[in-house]
Amino acid sequence: MNAMRATVRVQGRVQGVGFRYFVRCTARALHLTGWVRNLNNGDVEAVLEGPAADVEQAIEALRQGPPQGRVERLLVERTPCRNEFINFEIRL
């Protein structure tokens, strides 16, 4: 299995629209591990780990976002998987 890790920063109207819940549902549906959180500057940050194809699928879903949100920019850093998570959670 070709596993990877992606650290994603999402910019736009992404807080207060259920974006973190959307990311968690997407990640769990793809059996990815990691976390998502709001940042003080209005961005949302997520770390996704799992099979590369599934991580890429999640990134594409985040690029679209939930219907209430508006993604203006997506910054993605891909690195080797560290296998440090056991599930996917929303962090405060």
Tab-separated table of N, CA and C in Angstrom:
chain	number	residue	atom	x	y	z
A	1	MET	N	0.840	-1.180	0.000
A	1	MET	CA	0.000	0.000	0.000
A	1	MET	C	0.884	1.242	0.000
A	2	ASN	N	0.606	2.173	-0.885
A	2	ASN	CA	1.340	3.417	-1.002
A	2	ASN	C	0.662	4.464	-0.121
A	3	ALA	N	1.126	4.597	1.118
A	3	ALA	CA	0.499	5.516	2.068
A	3	ALA	C	1.175	6.881	2.003
A	4	MET	N	0.403	7.908	2.316
A	4	MET	CA	0.954	9.254	2.346
A	4	MET	C	0.262	10.093	3.411
A	5	ARG	N	0.833	11.260	3.628
A	5	ARG	CA	0.286	12.242	4.562
A	5	ARG	C	0.143	13.551	3.794
A	6	ALA	N	-0.956	14.228	4.010
A	6	ALA	CA	-1.151	15.555	3.412
A	6	ALA	C	-1.558	16.522	4.513
A	7	THR	N	-0.853	17.631	4.579
A	7	THR	CA	-1.244	18.733	5.452
A	7	THR	C	-1.885	19.769	4.543
A	8	VAL	N	-3.141	20.089	4.835
A	8	VAL	CA	-3.935	20.934	3.947
A	8	VAL	C	-4.398	22.172	4.702
A	9	ARG	N	-4.214	23.317	4.079
A	9	ARG	CA	-4.757	24.566	4.615
A	9	ARG	C	-5.790	25.070	3.617
A	10	VAL	N	-7.005	25.303	4.109
A	10	VAL	CA	-8.102	25.734	3.261
A	10	VAL	C	-8.437	27.182	3.598
A	11	GLN	N	-8.469	28.017	2.574
A	11	GLN	CA	-8.776	29.430	2.753
A	11	GLN	C	-10.071	29.771	2.033
A	12	GLY	N	-10.802	30.718	2.580
A	12	GLY	CA	-12.073	31.146	2.009
A	12	GLY	C	-13.110	31.282	3.107
A	13	ARG	N	-14.383	31.096	2.745
A	13	ARG	CA	-15.442	31.087	3.760
A	13	ARG	C	-15.590	29.649	4.235
A	14	VAL	N	-14.760	29.279	5.204
A	14	VAL	CA	-14.679	27.881	5.617
A	14	VAL	C	-14.899	27.672	7.111
A	15	GLN	N	-15.154	28.741	7.848
A	15	GLN	CA	-15.503	28.591	9.263
A	15	GLN	C	-16.960	28.999	9.445
A	16	GLY	N	-17.648	28.255	10.314
A	16	GLY	CA	-19.040	28.565	10.582
A	16	GLY	C	-19.997	28.023	9.532
A	17	VAL	N	-19.508	27.133	8.672
A	17	VAL	CA	-20.341	26.560	7.608
A	17	VAL	C	-20.336	25.031	7.652
A	18	GLY	N	-19.857	24.461	8.760
A	18	GLY	CA	-19.805	23.005	8.873
A	18	GLY	C	-18.627	22.384	8.145
A	19	PHE	N	-17.592	23.181	7.877
A	19	PHE	CA	-16.462	22.666	7.101
A	19	PHE	C	-15.702	21.568	7.834
A	20	ARG	N	-15.448	21.752	9.117
A	20	ARG	CA	-14.715	20.712	9.857
A	20	ARG	C	-15.498	19.404	9.876
A	21	TYR	N	-16.807	19.492	10.060
A	21	TYR	CA	-17.649	18.289	10.032
A	21	TYR	C	-17.593	17.638	8.650
A	22	PHE	N	-17.629	18.445	7.597
A	22	PHE	CA	-17.520	17.947	6.231
A	22	PHE	C	-16.193	17.195	6.033
A	23	VAL	N	-15.104	17.772	6.530
A	23	VAL	CA	-13.789	17.136	6.394
A	23	VAL	C	-13.764	15.818	7.160
A	24	ARG	N	-14.292	15.833	8.378
A	24	ARG	CA	-14.302	14.598	9.172
A	24	ARG	C	-15.115	13.512	8.480
A	25	CYS	N	-16.281	13.837	7.987
A	25	CYS	CA	-17.121	12.848	7.293
A	25	CYS	C	-16.423	12.307	6.047
A	26	THR	N	-15.783	13.195	5.297
A	26	THR	CA	-15.056	12.785	4.096
A	26	THR	C	-13.921	11.846	4.451
A	27	ALA	N	-13.130	12.229	5.451
A	27	ALA	CA	-11.982	11.412	5.856
A	27	ALA	C	-12.416	10.051	6.383
A	28	ARG	N	-13.433	10.045	7.206
A	28	ARG	CA	-13.899	8.769	7.757
A	28	ARG	C	-14.488	7.869	6.682
A	29	ALA	N	-15.190	8.434	5.703
A	29	ALA	CA	-15.746	7.639	4.615
A	29	ALA	C	-14.636	6.970	3.801
A	30	LEU	N	-13.464	7.615	3.738
A	30	LEU	CA	-12.319	7.073	3.006
A	30	LEU	C	-11.365	6.297	3.910
A	31	HIS	N	-11.730	6.127	5.172
A	31	HIS	CA	-10.924	5.395	6.165
A	31	HIS	C	-9.546	6.034	6.369
A	32	LEU	N	-9.514	7.369	6.356
A	32	LEU	CA	-8.278	8.096	6.610
A	32	LEU	C	-8.179	8.428	8.089
A	33	THR	N	-6.967	8.693	8.534
A	33	THR	CA	-6.738	9.122	9.911
A	33	THR	C	-6.170	10.528	9.894
A	34	GLY	N	-6.227	11.202	11.060
A	34	GLY	CA	-5.684	12.540	11.177
A	34	GLY	C	-6.608	13.450	11.965
A	35	TRP	N	-6.621	14.732	11.597
A	35	TRP	CA	-7.421	15.707	12.326
A	35	TRP	C	-7.708	16.923	11.456
A	36	VAL	N	-8.654	17.745	11.927
A	36	VAL	CA	-8.992	19.010	11.297
A	36	VAL	C	-9.265	20.028	12.398
A	37	ARG	N	-8.901	21.296	12.154
A	37	ARG	CA	-9.138	22.345	13.143
A	37	ARG	C	-9.278	23.697	12.461
A	38	ASN	N	-9.967	24.612	13.144
A	38	ASN	CA	-10.040	26.008	12.715
A	38	ASN	C	-8.778	26.723	13.171
A	39	LEU	N	-8.307	27.649	12.363
A	39	LEU	CA	-7.185	28.498	12.741
A	39	LEU	C	-7.708	29.897	13.067
A	40	ASN	N	-6.968	30.623	13.867
A	40	ASN	CA	-7.390	31.961	14.297
A	40	ASN	C	-7.566	32.947	13.144
A	41	ASN	N	-6.897	32.721	12.024
A	41	ASN	CA	-6.974	33.651	10.894
A	41	ASN	C	-8.161	33.370	9.964
A	42	GLY	N	-9.012	32.394	10.314
A	42	GLY	CA	-10.175	32.066	9.498
A	42	GLY	C	-9.990	30.880	8.579
A	43	ASP	N	-8.757	30.373	8.468
A	43	ASP	CA	-8.493	29.191	7.654
A	43	ASP	C	-8.878	27.928	8.418
A	44	VAL	N	-8.939	26.825	7.692
A	44	VAL	CA	-9.094	25.507	8.288
A	44	VAL	C	-7.866	24.692	7.901
A	45	GLU	N	-7.313	23.960	8.866
A	45	GLU	CA	-6.142	23.120	8.620
A	45	GLU	C	-6.502	21.670	8.901
A	46	ALA	N	-6.005	20.770	8.050
A	46	ALA	CA	-6.259	19.348	8.238
A	46	ALA	C	-5.000	18.554	7.940
A	47	VAL	N	-4.850	17.448	8.642
A	47	VAL	CA	-3.810	16.467	8.348
A	47	VAL	C	-4.528	15.169	8.033
A	48	LEU	N	-4.237	14.618	6.860
A	48	LEU	CA	-4.874	13.395	6.378
A	48	LEU	C	-3.807	12.342	6.134
A	49	GLU	N	-4.025	11.120	6.631
A	49	GLU	CA	-3.097	10.024	6.372
A	49	GLU	C	-3.864	8.799	5.896
A	50	GLY	N	-3.250	8.084	4.964
A	50	GLY	CA	-3.841	6.857	4.453
A	50	GLY	C	-3.312	6.538	3.076
A	51	PRO	N	-3.967	5.614	2.374
A	51	PRO	CA	-3.543	5.279	1.010
A	51	PRO	C	-3.541	6.530	0.132
A	52	ALA	N	-2.506	6.673	-0.680
A	52	ALA	CA	-2.331	7.887	-1.477
A	52	ALA	C	-3.559	8.221	-2.314
A	53	ALA	N	-4.156	7.245	-2.956
A	53	ALA	CA	-5.325	7.508	-3.806
A	53	ALA	C	-6.485	8.052	-2.985
A	54	ASP	N	-6.663	7.547	-1.778
A	54	ASP	CA	-7.750	8.016	-0.912
A	54	ASP	C	-7.475	9.421	-0.380
A	55	VAL	N	-6.220	9.699	-0.048
A	55	VAL	CA	-5.855	11.045	0.405
A	55	VAL	C	-6.096	12.045	-0.724
A	56	GLU	N	-5.717	11.682	-1.943
A	56	GLU	CA	-5.942	12.574	-3.085
A	56	GLU	C	-7.435	12.795	-3.324
A	57	GLN	N	-8.232	11.760	-3.136
A	57	GLN	CA	-9.680	11.903	-3.285
A	57	GLN	C	-10.231	12.871	-2.236
A	58	ALA	N	-9.729	12.773	-1.013
A	58	ALA	CA	-10.162	13.685	0.050
A	58	ALA	C	-9.757	15.123	-0.275
A	59	ILE	N	-8.558	15.309	-0.799
A	59	ILE	CA	-8.090	16.656	-1.160
A	59	ILE	C	-9.025	17.274	-2.191
A	60	GLU	N	-9.432	16.495	-3.165
A	60	GLU	CA	-10.357	17.008	-4.187
A	60	GLU	C	-11.708	17.379	-3.568
A	61	ALA	N	-12.174	16.580	-2.605
A	61	ALA	CA	-13.430	16.905	-1.922
A	61	ALA	C	-13.282	18.204	-1.135
A	62	LEU	N	-12.137	18.401	-0.469
A	62	LEU	CA	-11.904	19.629	0.282
A	62	LEU	C	-11.832	20.833	-0.639
A	63	ARG	N	-11.337	20.633	-1.847
A	63	ARG	CA	-11.259	21.719	-2.827
A	63	ARG	C	-12.669	22.238	-3.161
A	64	GLN	N	-13.657	21.344	-3.131
A	64	GLN	CA	-15.047	21.726	-3.394
A	64	GLN	C	-15.724	22.243	-2.125
A	65	GLY	N	-15.516	21.553	-1.008
A	65	GLY	CA	-16.106	21.951	0.261
A	65	GLY	C	-17.596	21.677	0.323
A	66	PRO	N	-18.211	21.976	1.463
A	66	PRO	CA	-19.658	21.794	1.611
A	66	PRO	C	-20.402	22.892	0.857
A	67	PRO	N	-21.688	22.680	0.584
A	67	PRO	CA	-22.462	23.671	-0.184
A	67	PRO	C	-22.473	25.071	0.439
A	68	GLN	N	-22.434	25.169	1.770
A	68	GLN	CA	-22.509	26.472	2.443
A	68	GLN	C	-21.188	27.227	2.409
A	69	GLY	N	-20.091	26.520	2.146
A	69	GLY	CA	-18.772	27.143	2.178
A	69	GLY	C	-18.343	27.659	0.822
A	70	ARG	N	-17.197	28.329	0.821
A	70	ARG	CA	-16.603	28.801	-0.429
A	70	ARG	C	-15.090	28.700	-0.292
A	71	VAL	N	-14.512	27.733	-0.968
A	71	VAL	CA	-13.066	27.534	-0.927
A	71	VAL	C	-12.430	28.445	-1.966
A	72	GLU	N	-11.524	29.300	-1.509
A	72	GLU	CA	-10.821	30.208	-2.413
A	72	GLU	C	-9.440	29.694	-2.758
A	73	ARG	N	-8.816	29.004	-1.807
A	73	ARG	CA	-7.446	28.528	-2.029
A	73	ARG	C	-7.200	27.308	-1.165
A	74	LEU	N	-6.464	26.362	-1.728
A	74	LEU	CA	-6.104	25.144	-1.012
A	74	LEU	C	-4.588	24.985	-1.100
A	75	LEU	N	-3.935	24.944	0.038
A	75	LEU	CA	-2.487	24.739	0.092
A	75	LEU	C	-2.240	23.327	0.604
A	76	VAL	N	-1.488	22.542	-0.131
A	76	VAL	CA	-1.288	21.136	0.215
A	76	VAL	C	0.194	20.820	0.282
A	77	GLU	N	0.602	20.182	1.377
A	77	GLU	CA	1.966	19.668	1.514
A	77	GLU	C	1.878	18.152	1.669
A	78	ARG	N	2.474	17.426	0.737
A	78	ARG	CA	2.458	15.958	0.768
A	78	ARG	C	3.789	15.452	1.307
A	79	THR	N	3.714	14.560	2.295
A	79	THR	CA	4.902	13.990	2.919
A	79	THR	C	4.659	12.502	3.165
A	80	PRO	N	5.695	11.766	3.541
A	80	PRO	CA	5.489	10.350	3.856
A	80	PRO	C	4.563	10.175	5.058
A	81	CYS	N	3.812	9.116	5.043
A	81	CYS	CA	2.898	8.778	6.128
A	81	CYS	C	3.697	8.474	7.396
A	82	ARG	N	3.230	8.964	8.534
A	82	ARG	CA	3.902	8.721	9.823
A	82	ARG	C	3.165	7.685	10.673
A	83	ASN	N	1.935	7.344	10.286
A	83	ASN	CA	1.125	6.368	11.035
A	83	ASN	C	0.998	6.733	12.510
A	84	GLU	N	0.751	8.003	12.807
A	84	GLU	CA	0.666	8.415	14.205
A	84	GLU	C	-0.755	8.558	14.726
A	85	PHE	N	-1.759	8.341	13.888
A	85	PHE	CA	-3.149	8.505	14.305
A	85	PHE	C	-3.887	7.174	14.231
A	86	ILE	N	-4.937	7.042	15.056
A	86	ILE	CA	-5.749	5.825	14.999
A	86	ILE	C	-7.143	6.090	14.446
A	87	ASN	N	-7.535	7.383	14.360
A	87	ASN	CA	-8.837	7.739	13.796
A	87	ASN	C	-8.741	9.151	13.232
A	88	PHE	N	-9.897	9.721	12.875
A	88	PHE	CA	-9.919	11.098	12.382
A	88	PHE	C	-10.788	11.910	13.323
A	89	GLU	N	-10.271	13.033	13.795
A	89	GLU	CA	-10.984	13.820	14.798
A	89	GLU	C	-10.987	15.305	14.469
A	90	ILE	N	-11.946	15.993	15.062
A	90	ILE	CA	-12.000	17.443	15.014
A	90	ILE	C	-11.273	17.957	16.252
A	91	ARG	N	-10.282	18.803	16.036
A	91	ARG	CA	-9.555	19.398	17.151
A	91	ARG	C	-10.017	20.821	17.355
A	92	LEU	N	-9.990	21.251	18.600
A	92	LEU	CA	-10.375	22.633	18.928
A	92	LEU	C	-9.155	23.507	19.044
